[in-house]
Amino acid sequence: QVQLVESGGGLVQPGGSLRLSCAASGTIFIPSGWYRQAPGKQRELVATFGRSGSTNYADSVRARFTISRDNAKNIIYLQMNNLSPEDTAVYYCNLVESILRTFWGQGTQVTVSS
């Protein structure tokens, strides 16, 4: 019933920018944030919304990435600036209805290379 549709990934040069989008349907909840998985590494938190409007960022992206949302449309965004090859990964959107009902998008590939 819950569906997450992601877009915005692709190939970009080092120093470039991308904006990822994740649209949710079939739920009253807005997606909670973004995770990524690089080749040979575990999935890691990139940026999420916490309680009381707070945000959480991985240290490696804090100064470069910005998470935002459009509550009316159930869409969240990840603005990624000054990208480096270390940012290359599959980026996943997630949504949490409860501890037993967590949903993930299919993932979108981000490749940073010259």
CSV table of N, CA and C in Angstrom, one decimal:
chain,number,residue,atom,x,y,z
A,1,GLN,N,0.8,-1.2,0.0
A,1,GLN,CA,0.0,0.0,0.0
A,1,GLN,C,0.9,1.3,0.0
A,2,VAL,N,1.9,1.3,0.8
A,2,VAL,CA,2.8,2.4,0.9
A,2,VAL,C,3.8,2.3,-0.3
A,3,GLN,N,4.0,3.4,-1.0
A,3,GLN,CA,4.9,3.4,-2.1
A,3,GLN,C,5.8,4.6,-2.0
A,4,LEU,N,7.1,4.4,-2.3
A,4,LEU,CA,8.1,5.5,-2.3
A,4,LEU,C,8.7,5.5,-3.7
A,5,VAL,N,8.7,6.7,-4.3
A,5,VAL,CA,9.2,6.9,-5.7
A,5,VAL,C,10.4,7.9,-5.6
A,6,GLU,N,11.5,7.5,-6.0
A,6,GLU,CA,12.8,8.3,-5.9
A,6,GLU,C,13.2,8.7,-7.3
A,7,SER,N,13.9,9.9,-7.4
A,7,SER,CA,14.4,10.4,-8.6
A,7,SER,C,15.6,11.3,-8.3
A,8,GLY,N,16.3,11.6,-9.3
A,8,GLY,CA,17.4,12.6,-9.2
A,8,GLY,C,18.8,12.1,-9.3
A,9,GLY,N,19.0,10.8,-9.2
A,9,GLY,CA,20.3,10.2,-9.2
A,9,GLY,C,20.9,10.3,-10.6
A,10,GLY,N,22.2,10.1,-10.7
A,10,GLY,CA,22.9,10.1,-12.0
A,10,GLY,C,24.4,10.2,-11.9
A,11,LEU,N,25.0,10.6,-13.0
A,11,LEU,CA,26.4,10.8,-13.1
A,11,LEU,C,26.8,12.2,-13.0
A,12,VAL,N,27.7,12.6,-12.1
A,12,VAL,CA,28.1,14.0,-12.0
A,12,VAL,C,29.6,14.1,-11.8
A,13,GLN,N,30.1,15.2,-12.2
A,13,GLN,CA,31.6,15.5,-12.0
A,13,GLN,C,31.9,15.9,-10.6
A,14,PRO,N,33.1,15.6,-10.1
A,14,PRO,CA,33.5,16.1,-8.8
A,14,PRO,C,33.3,17.6,-8.6
A,15,GLY,N,32.8,18.0,-7.5
A,15,GLY,CA,32.5,19.4,-7.3
A,15,GLY,C,31.1,19.8,-7.7
A,16,GLY,N,30.4,18.9,-8.4
A,16,GLY,CA,29.0,19.2,-8.9
A,16,GLY,C,28.0,19.0,-7.9
A,17,SER,N,26.7,19.1,-8.3
A,17,SER,CA,25.6,19.1,-7.4
A,17,SER,C,24.5,18.2,-8.0
A,18,LEU,N,23.7,17.6,-7.1
A,18,LEU,CA,22.5,16.8,-7.5
A,18,LEU,C,21.4,17.1,-6.4
A,19,ARG,N,20.2,16.9,-6.8
A,19,ARG,CA,19.1,17.0,-5.9
A,19,ARG,C,18.2,15.7,-6.0
A,20,LEU,N,18.1,14.9,-5.0
A,20,LEU,CA,17.3,13.7,-4.9
A,20,LEU,C,16.0,14.1,-4.4
A,21,SER,N,14.9,13.4,-4.9
A,21,SER,CA,13.6,13.5,-4.4
A,21,SER,C,13.0,12.2,-4.1
A,22,CYS,N,12.1,12.1,-3.1
A,22,CYS,CA,11.4,10.9,-2.7
A,22,CYS,C,10.0,11.3,-2.4
A,23,ALA,N,9.0,10.8,-3.2
A,23,ALA,CA,7.6,11.0,-3.0
A,23,ALA,C,6.9,9.8,-2.4
A,24,ALA,N,6.2,10.0,-1.3
A,24,ALA,CA,5.4,8.9,-0.7
A,24,ALA,C,4.0,9.0,-1.0
A,25,SER,N,3.3,7.8,-1.1
A,25,SER,CA,1.9,7.7,-1.3
A,25,SER,C,1.4,6.6,-0.5
A,26,GLY,N,0.1,6.6,-0.1
A,26,GLY,CA,-0.5,5.5,0.6
A,26,GLY,C,-0.3,5.6,2.1
A,27,THR,N,0.1,6.7,2.6
A,27,THR,CA,0.4,6.9,4.0
A,27,THR,C,0.3,8.4,4.4
A,28,ILE,N,0.0,8.6,5.7
A,28,ILE,CA,-0.1,10.0,6.2
A,28,ILE,C,1.3,10.4,6.6
A,29,PHE,N,2.3,9.6,6.7
A,29,PHE,CA,3.6,9.9,7.2
A,29,PHE,C,4.5,10.4,6.0
A,30,ILE,N,5.4,11.3,6.3
A,30,ILE,CA,6.3,11.7,5.3
A,30,ILE,C,7.6,10.9,5.5
A,31,PRO,N,8.3,10.7,4.4
A,31,PRO,CA,9.6,9.9,4.5
A,31,PRO,C,10.5,10.5,5.6
A,32,SER,N,11.2,9.7,6.3
A,32,SER,CA,12.0,10.1,7.4
A,32,SER,C,13.4,10.6,7.0
A,33,GLY,N,13.9,10.1,5.9
A,33,GLY,CA,15.3,10.5,5.5
A,33,GLY,C,15.9,9.7,4.5
A,34,TRP,N,17.3,9.8,4.4
A,34,TRP,CA,18.1,9.2,3.3
A,34,TRP,C,19.2,8.4,3.9
A,35,TYR,N,19.5,7.2,3.3
A,35,TYR,CA,20.6,6.4,3.6
A,35,TYR,C,21.3,6.0,2.3
A,36,ARG,N,22.5,5.5,2.4
A,36,ARG,CA,23.3,5.2,1.2
A,36,ARG,C,24.1,3.9,1.5
A,37,GLN,N,24.5,3.2,0.4
A,37,GLN,CA,25.3,2.1,0.5
A,37,GLN,C,26.3,2.1,-0.6
A,38,ALA,N,27.6,2.3,-0.3
A,38,ALA,CA,28.7,2.3,-1.3
A,38,ALA,C,29.2,0.9,-1.5
A,39,PRO,N,29.8,0.6,-2.6
A,39,PRO,CA,30.4,-0.7,-2.9
A,39,PRO,C,31.3,-1.2,-1.8
A,40,GLY,N,31.0,-2.4,-1.3
A,40,GLY,CA,31.8,-3.0,-0.3
A,40,GLY,C,31.6,-2.5,1.1
A,41,LYS,N,30.7,-1.6,1.3
A,41,LYS,CA,30.4,-1.0,2.6
A,41,LYS,C,29.0,-1.2,3.1
A,42,GLN,N,28.8,-1.0,4.4
A,42,GLN,CA,27.5,-1.2,5.0
A,42,GLN,C,26.6,0.1,4.6
A,43,ARG,N,25.3,-0.1,4.7
A,43,ARG,CA,24.4,1.0,4.5
A,43,ARG,C,24.6,2.0,5.7
A,44,GLU,N,24.6,3.2,5.4
A,44,GLU,CA,24.8,4.2,6.5
A,44,GLU,C,23.8,5.4,6.4
A,45,LEU,N,23.5,6.0,7.5
A,45,LEU,CA,22.7,7.2,7.5
A,45,LEU,C,23.3,8.3,6.8
A,46,VAL,N,22.6,9.0,6.0
A,46,VAL,CA,23.1,10.2,5.3
A,46,VAL,C,22.5,11.5,6.0
A,47,ALA,N,21.1,11.5,6.0
A,47,ALA,CA,20.4,12.7,6.6
A,47,ALA,C,19.0,12.3,6.9
A,48,THR,N,18.6,12.6,8.1
A,48,THR,CA,17.2,12.2,8.5
A,48,THR,C,16.6,13.4,9.3
A,49,PHE,N,15.3,13.4,9.4
A,49,PHE,CA,14.5,14.3,10.2
A,49,PHE,C,14.3,13.6,11.6
A,50,GLY,N,14.6,14.3,12.7
A,50,GLY,CA,14.4,13.8,14.0
A,50,GLY,C,13.1,14.4,14.6
A,51,ARG,N,12.9,14.3,15.9
A,51,ARG,CA,11.8,14.9,16.5
A,51,ARG,C,12.0,16.4,16.6
A,52,SER,N,10.8,17.1,16.8
A,52,SER,CA,10.8,18.6,17.0
A,52,SER,C,11.5,19.3,15.8
A,53,GLY,N,11.4,18.8,14.6
A,53,GLY,CA,12.0,19.5,13.5
A,53,GLY,C,13.5,19.4,13.4
A,54,SER,N,14.1,18.6,14.2
A,54,SER,CA,15.6,18.5,14.1
A,54,SER,C,16.0,17.7,12.9
A,55,THR,N,17.3,17.8,12.6
A,55,THR,CA,17.9,17.0,11.5
A,55,THR,C,19.2,16.4,12.0
A,56,ASN,N,19.5,15.2,11.4
A,56,ASN,CA,20.7,14.5,11.6
A,56,ASN,C,21.4,14.3,10.4
A,57,TYR,N,22.8,14.5,10.4
A,57,TYR,CA,23.6,14.3,9.2
A,57,TYR,C,24.8,13.5,9.6
A,58,ALA,N,25.2,12.7,8.6
A,58,ALA,CA,26.5,12.0,8.8
A,58,ALA,C,27.6,13.1,8.7
A,59,ASP,N,28.7,12.9,9.5
A,59,ASP,CA,29.7,13.9,9.6
A,59,ASP,C,30.3,14.2,8.2
A,60,SER,N,30.4,13.2,7.4
A,60,SER,CA,31.0,13.3,6.1
A,60,SER,C,30.3,14.2,5.1
A,61,VAL,N,29.0,14.4,5.4
A,61,VAL,CA,28.1,15.2,4.5
A,61,VAL,C,27.6,16.5,5.1
A,62,ARG,N,27.8,16.7,6.4
A,62,ARG,CA,27.1,17.8,7.1
A,62,ARG,C,27.3,19.1,6.5
A,63,ALA,N,28.4,19.5,6.0
A,63,ALA,CA,28.7,20.8,5.4
A,63,ALA,C,28.2,20.9,4.0
A,64,ARG,N,27.8,19.9,3.4
A,64,ARG,CA,27.6,19.8,1.9
A,64,ARG,C,26.2,19.5,1.5
A,65,PHE,N,25.5,18.7,2.4
A,65,PHE,CA,24.2,18.2,2.0
A,65,PHE,C,23.1,18.9,2.9
A,66,THR,N,21.9,19.0,2.3
A,66,THR,CA,20.8,19.6,3.0
A,66,THR,C,19.5,18.8,2.8
A,67,ILE,N,18.9,18.3,3.8
A,67,ILE,CA,17.6,17.6,3.7
A,67,ILE,C,16.5,18.6,3.9
A,68,SER,N,15.4,18.5,3.1
A,68,SER,CA,14.2,19.4,3.3
A,68,SER,C,13.0,18.6,2.9
A,69,ARG,N,11.8,19.2,3.1
A,69,ARG,CA,10.6,18.5,2.8
A,69,ARG,C,9.5,19.4,2.4
A,70,ASP,N,8.5,18.8,1.7
A,70,ASP,CA,7.3,19.5,1.3
A,70,ASP,C,6.2,18.7,1.9
A,71,ASN,N,5.7,19.1,3.1
A,71,ASN,CA,4.7,18.3,3.8
A,71,ASN,C,3.4,18.1,3.0
A,72,ALA,N,3.0,19.2,2.2
A,72,ALA,CA,1.7,19.1,1.5
A,72,ALA,C,1.8,18.0,0.4
A,73,LYS,N,2.9,17.7,-0.1
A,73,LYS,CA,3.1,16.8,-1.2
A,73,LYS,C,3.7,15.5,-0.8
A,74,ASN,N,4.1,15.3,0.5
A,74,ASN,CA,4.7,14.1,1.0
A,74,ASN,C,6.0,13.8,0.3
A,75,ILE,N,6.8,14.9,0.0
A,75,ILE,CA,8.0,14.7,-0.7
A,75,ILE,C,9.2,15.2,0.2
A,76,ILE,N,10.3,14.5,0.2
A,76,ILE,CA,11.5,15.0,0.8
A,76,ILE,C,12.6,15.1,-0.2
A,77,TYR,N,13.6,15.9,0.0
A,77,TYR,CA,14.6,16.2,-0.9
A,77,TYR,C,16.0,16.1,-0.2
A,78,LEU,N,17.0,15.8,-1.0
A,78,LEU,CA,18.4,15.8,-0.5
A,78,LEU,C,19.2,16.6,-1.5
A,79,GLN,N,19.5,17.9,-1.1
A,79,GLN,CA,20.4,18.7,-2.0
A,79,GLN,C,21.8,18.3,-1.7
A,80,MET,N,22.6,17.9,-2.7
A,80,MET,CA,24.0,17.5,-2.5
A,80,MET,C,24.9,18.4,-3.3
A,81,ASN,N,25.7,19.1,-2.6
A,81,ASN,CA,26.7,20.1,-3.2
A,81,ASN,C,28.1,19.6,-3.0
A,82,ASN,N,29.0,20.1,-3.9
A,82,ASN,CA,30.4,19.8,-3.8
A,82,ASN,C,30.7,18.3,-3.7
A,83,LEU,N,30.1,17.6,-4.6
A,83,LEU,CA,30.2,16.1,-4.5
A,83,LEU,C,31.6,15.6,-4.8
A,84,SER,N,32.0,14.5,-4.1
A,84,SER,CA,33.3,13.9,-4.3
A,84,SER,C,33.1,12.5,-4.7
A,85,PRO,N,34.1,11.8,-5.2
A,85,PRO,CA,33.9,10.4,-5.5
A,85,PRO,C,33.5,9.5,-4.3
A,86,GLU,N,33.9,9.9,-3.1
A,86,GLU,CA,33.5,9.2,-1.9
A,86,GLU,C,32.0,9.2,-1.7
A,87,ASP,N,31.3,10.0,-2.4
A,87,ASP,CA,29.8,10.1,-2.3
A,87,ASP,C,29.1,9.1,-3.2
A,88,THR,N,29.9,8.4,-4.0
A,88,THR,CA,29.3,7.4,-4.9
A,88,THR,C,28.7,6.3,-4.1
A,89,ALA,N,27.4,6.0,-4.4
A,89,ALA,CA,26.6,5.0,-3.6
A,89,ALA,C,25.2,4.9,-4.2
A,90,VAL,N,24.5,3.9,-3.8
A,90,VAL,CA,23.1,3.8,-4.0
A,90,VAL,C,22.4,4.5,-2.8
A,91,TYR,N,21.6,5.5,-3.1
A,91,TYR,CA,20.9,6.3,-2.1
A,91,TYR,C,19.5,5.8,-1.9
A,92,TYR,N,19.0,5.5,-0.7
A,92,TYR,CA,17.7,5.0,-0.4
A,92,TYR,C,16.9,5.9,0.5
A,93,CYS,N,15.7,6.1,0.1
A,93,CYS,CA,14.7,6.8,0.9
A,93,CYS,C,14.0,5.8,1.8
A,94,ASN,N,13.7,6.3,3.1
A,94,ASN,CA,12.9,5.4,4.0
A,94,ASN,C,11.8,6.2,4.6
A,95,LEU,N,10.8,5.4,5.1
A,95,LEU,CA,9.6,5.9,5.8
A,95,LEU,C,9.3,4.9,6.9
A,96,VAL,N,8.9,5.5,8.0
A,96,VAL,CA,8.6,4.7,9.2
A,96,VAL,C,7.2,5.1,9.7
A,97,GLU,N,6.3,4.1,9.6
A,97,GLU,CA,5.0,4.2,10.2
A,97,GLU,C,5.0,3.7,11.7
A,98,SER,N,5.7,2.7,12.0
A,98,SER,CA,5.8,2.2,13.3
A,98,SER,C,7.1,1.3,13.3
A,99,ILE,N,7.4,0.8,14.5
A,99,ILE,CA,8.6,0.0,14.6
A,99,ILE,C,8.5,-1.3,13.8
A,100,LEU,N,7.3,-1.7,13.5
A,100,LEU,CA,7.1,-2.9,12.7
A,100,LEU,C,6.8,-2.7,11.3
A,101,ARG,N,6.6,-1.4,10.9
A,101,ARG,CA,6.3,-1.1,9.5
A,101,ARG,C,7.2,0.0,9.0
A,102,THR,N,8.3,-0.4,8.4
A,102,THR,CA,9.3,0.5,7.8
A,102,THR,C,9.4,0.2,6.4
A,103,PHE,N,9.5,1.2,5.5
A,103,PHE,CA,9.5,1.0,4.1
A,103,PHE,C,10.7,1.7,3.5
A,104,TRP,N,11.2,1.1,2.4
A,104,TRP,CA,12.3,1.6,1.7
A,104,TRP,C,12.0,1.8,0.2
A,105,GLY,N,12.6,2.8,-0.4
A,105,GLY,CA,12.5,3.0,-1.8
A,105,GLY,C,13.4,2.0,-2.5
A,106,GLN,N,13.4,2.0,-3.8
A,106,GLN,CA,14.2,1.0,-4.6
A,106,GLN,C,15.7,1.4,-4.7
A,107,GLY,N,16.0,2.6,-4.4
A,107,GLY,CA,17.3,3.2,-4.5
A,107,GLY,C,17.6,3.9,-5.8
A,108,THR,N,18.4,4.9,-5.7
A,108,THR,CA,18.8,5.6,-6.9
A,108,THR,C,20.4,5.8,-6.9
A,109,GLN,N,21.0,5.4,-8.0
A,109,GLN,CA,22.4,5.4,-8.1
A,109,GLN,C,23.0,6.8,-8.3
A,110,VAL,N,24.0,7.2,-7.5
A,110,VAL,CA,24.7,8.4,-7.6
A,110,VAL,C,26.2,8.1,-7.8
A,111,THR,N,26.7,8.5,-9.0
A,111,THR,CA,28.1,8.3,-9.3
A,111,THR,C,28.8,9.6,-9.5
A,112,VAL,N,29.9,9.8,-8.8
A,112,VAL,CA,30.7,11.0,-8.9
A,112,VAL,C,32.0,10.6,-9.5
A,113,SER,N,32.3,11.1,-10.7
A,113,SER,CA,33.5,10.7,-11.4
A,113,SER,C,33.8,11.7,-12.5
A,114,SER,N,35.1,11.8,-12.7
A,114,SER,CA,35.6,12.7,-13.8
A,114,SER,C,35.8,11.9,-15.1
